[in-house]
Amino acid sequence: MAGILDLLNSDLGKTIISGVAGSTGNDSSKTSSVLTMALPVLMKAMQRNASTPQGAEGLMGAIQGKHDGSILDNLGGLFGGGVDDNVKQDGSKILGHVLGAKQQGVEKIIGEKSGLDAGSVGNILKVAAPILMGVLGNQAKQQNVSSSNGIGDLLGGMLGGNSAQKEQSFLESILDADGDGSIVDDVAGMVLGQATKGKGGIGGLLGGLFGK
C-alpha cells in the first residue's frame, strides 16, 4: 500500500501541493513542508480516534459517504476558481474533530518548523483535510475495507506500516505537546537526529525537512 508521503511525492501529490499553495496564497515549498509534517500527524490522530469502536464507525461512515474519494476526481475544478468556502468549512470541522484541543498547538509547532505563521498553517490544513479524507476513502475502496474493523490497519499501512517506533513516538509527541513547542523540539532532536537519511519512511522525510 502506498504511504501518505509516497502520495505527496507522486504527480497527484504535486497537484495537491501546488493547488493548496495557490488557493491559500502560500509558497509551494513551504506548503509542501507543512503537508509532509501535518498529514502523518493527522493520520496518527485519526488512528488514535479509530481505536475506539465509536471512533472507527464514525470515520468509516465519513469515508463511505461524503469522503468517498470523489474529491480527487476533479482537483482542477476544486482549485480552479479558488477553493469553495464549503470545502474549507468542512476541513475546519474535520480538524476540530480529529485534533480537538490539540489543534492550535499542532498548527503552532508545524508553523515554527516550516517558517509560516500558525494562521497560514491552519488555512493550508483546512483545504488539505477534506483531500486527505478523500485519499482515505479512495484507499478504503481499493483495499476493500468495508467495516470499521479494518480502518486502523488501513491508517497504519498508510503511515508506513511497521515504521520505526521512534517515528511513531515523534508523531505522538506532537499530539501530546501542550503547544509551547519545547517538548517537541527535544523529541525532534532525539528522533530526527537518529532517523536514517534516504528512504527511511516518515523519519527520513521529516529529517530532511527539519534540517537534521
XYZ file of C-alpha atoms in Angstrom:
212
model
C 0.000 0.000 0.000
C 1.280 3.455 -0.862
C 2.095 5.549 2.176
C 0.802 9.089 2.618
C 4.257 10.569 1.964
C 4.654 8.496 -1.207
C 1.425 10.125 -2.320
C 2.852 13.609 -1.772
C 5.817 12.730 -3.987
C 3.546 11.478 -6.792
C 2.024 13.512 -9.625
C -1.253 13.637 -7.688
C 0.651 14.900 -4.644
C 2.331 17.642 -6.670
C -1.083 18.732 -7.967
C -2.404 18.822 -4.399
C 0.608 20.789 -3.102
C 0.517 23.401 -5.880
C -3.276 23.675 -5.626
C -3.266 24.103 -1.855
C -0.388 26.618 -2.101
C -2.183 28.634 -4.771
C -5.528 28.625 -3.002
C -4.039 29.727 0.327
C -1.512 32.193 -1.094
C 1.495 30.373 0.318
C 4.842 29.372 -1.141
C 4.787 25.872 -2.690
C 7.911 24.616 -0.904
C 6.628 25.779 2.497
C 3.209 24.287 1.738
C 4.941 21.022 0.871
C 6.815 21.144 4.200
C 3.590 21.764 6.110
C 1.769 18.897 4.392
C 4.697 16.496 4.812
C 4.674 17.169 8.551
C 0.945 17.576 9.073
C -0.579 14.697 7.130
C 1.148 11.935 9.145
C 0.171 13.788 12.346
C -3.476 13.967 11.217
C -3.429 10.299 10.274
C -1.873 9.342 13.605
C -4.631 11.306 15.352
C -7.258 9.538 13.215
C -5.665 6.204 14.110
C -5.985 7.091 17.787
C -9.618 8.109 17.341
C -10.339 4.910 15.403
C -9.007 2.797 18.273
C -12.472 3.004 19.861
C -15.436 1.279 18.176
C -17.363 4.560 18.111
C -14.443 6.454 16.556
C -13.831 3.749 13.962
C -17.513 3.687 12.981
C -17.592 7.473 12.666
C -14.547 7.535 10.395
C -15.851 4.618 8.337
C -19.180 6.390 7.890
C -17.404 9.523 6.670
C -15.251 7.750 4.080
C -18.155 5.662 2.820
C -20.319 8.748 2.459
C -19.204 12.310 1.858
C -15.493 11.494 1.769
C -15.539 8.528 -0.607
C -12.638 9.821 -2.706
C -14.682 11.639 -5.343
C -12.986 14.947 -4.411
C -9.832 13.583 -6.114
C -11.657 13.150 -9.430
C -11.767 16.867 -10.126
C -8.906 18.613 -8.362
C -8.632 21.028 -11.279
C -12.185 22.126 -10.580
C -11.558 22.248 -6.836
C -8.558 24.552 -7.172
C -9.520 26.264 -10.444
C -11.686 29.110 -9.224
C -10.409 29.176 -5.677
C -11.420 26.593 -3.110
C -15.076 26.804 -2.159
C -15.855 28.052 1.358
C -17.904 24.905 1.976
C -14.759 22.809 1.466
C -12.823 24.976 3.942
C -15.651 24.799 6.484
C -15.689 21.043 6.074
C -11.905 20.996 6.571
C -12.251 23.080 9.710
C -14.777 20.593 11.128
C -12.520 17.639 10.256
C -9.537 19.279 12.006
C -11.625 20.068 15.070
C -12.905 16.519 15.241
C -9.544 14.842 14.622
C -7.247 17.097 16.686
C -9.656 18.560 19.229
C -7.907 20.702 21.822
C -4.511 19.887 20.262
C -5.269 21.770 17.029
C -3.718 25.130 17.947
C -0.602 23.525 19.398
C -0.102 21.353 16.316
C -0.544 24.329 13.970
C 1.863 26.445 16.043
C 4.586 23.784 16.112
C 4.313 22.981 12.405
C 4.348 26.720 11.687
C 7.575 27.176 13.627
C 9.217 24.311 11.761
C 8.026 25.387 8.303
C 8.584 29.143 8.641
C 4.892 30.050 8.381
C 2.612 31.569 10.988
C 0.052 29.318 12.659
C -2.816 31.014 10.798
C -1.287 30.134 7.420
C -0.744 26.559 8.571
C -4.385 26.439 9.659
C -5.541 27.660 6.242
C -3.417 25.016 4.490
C -4.796 22.266 6.729
C -8.414 23.373 6.187
C -8.002 22.813 2.442
C -5.884 19.672 2.856
C -8.103 17.863 5.399
C -11.019 17.064 3.025
C -8.478 15.931 0.388
C -6.794 13.647 2.960
C -10.198 12.191 3.828
C -10.790 11.640 0.116
C -7.451 9.816 -0.156
C -8.508 7.596 2.760
C -11.883 6.932 1.116
C -10.155 6.033 -2.125
C -7.711 3.689 -0.388
C -10.559 2.039 1.533
C -12.283 1.243 -1.761
C -9.081 -0.106 -3.319
C -8.316 -2.241 -0.266
C -11.948 -3.407 0.093
C -12.161 -2.056 3.635
C -15.890 -2.174 4.231
C -16.152 -2.343 8.013
C -14.843 -0.243 10.869
C -12.622 -3.158 11.964
C -10.217 -2.579 9.074
C -9.856 1.188 9.359
C -6.999 1.088 11.907
C -4.984 -1.245 9.682
C -5.644 0.976 6.676
C -4.334 4.031 8.533
C -1.367 2.067 9.881
C -0.453 0.925 6.382
C -0.594 4.471 5.023
C 1.549 5.683 7.912
C 4.215 3.247 6.817
C 3.054 0.061 8.474
C 5.866 -1.082 10.708
C 7.632 2.263 10.711
C 10.241 2.746 13.373
C 8.949 3.229 16.866
C 10.921 6.456 17.135
C 8.953 7.965 14.251
C 5.690 6.952 15.854
C 6.769 8.457 19.163
C 7.614 11.686 17.360
C 4.081 11.890 15.940
C 2.632 11.047 19.342
C 4.718 13.766 20.950
C 3.426 16.454 18.603
C -0.094 15.378 19.512
C 0.738 15.358 23.227
C 2.566 18.677 23.273
C 0.941 21.468 25.209
C 1.638 23.942 22.424
C 4.822 25.572 23.702
C 6.953 23.551 21.309
C 9.631 22.696 23.866
C 8.717 19.011 24.239
C 8.575 18.594 20.508
C 11.921 20.316 19.986
C 13.517 17.853 22.392
C 11.815 14.881 20.798
C 12.539 16.131 17.278
C 16.224 16.404 18.134
C 16.276 12.941 19.614
C 14.206 11.232 16.927
C 15.357 13.027 13.828
C 18.991 13.004 14.823
C 18.819 9.231 14.725
C 16.499 8.964 11.725
C 18.145 7.387 8.750
C 18.586 9.570 5.708
C 17.338 8.396 2.353
C 14.279 6.231 2.169
C 13.716 5.916 5.922
C 9.972 6.431 5.835
C 8.497 9.286 7.816
C 11.728 9.768 9.761
C 13.835 10.249 6.652
C 11.436 12.773 5.173
C 10.963 14.639 8.425
C 14.708 14.532 8.980
C 15.238 16.338 5.688
C 12.543 18.854 6.446
C 13.799 19.735 9.885
C 17.336 20.162 8.635
C 18.715 17.337 10.766
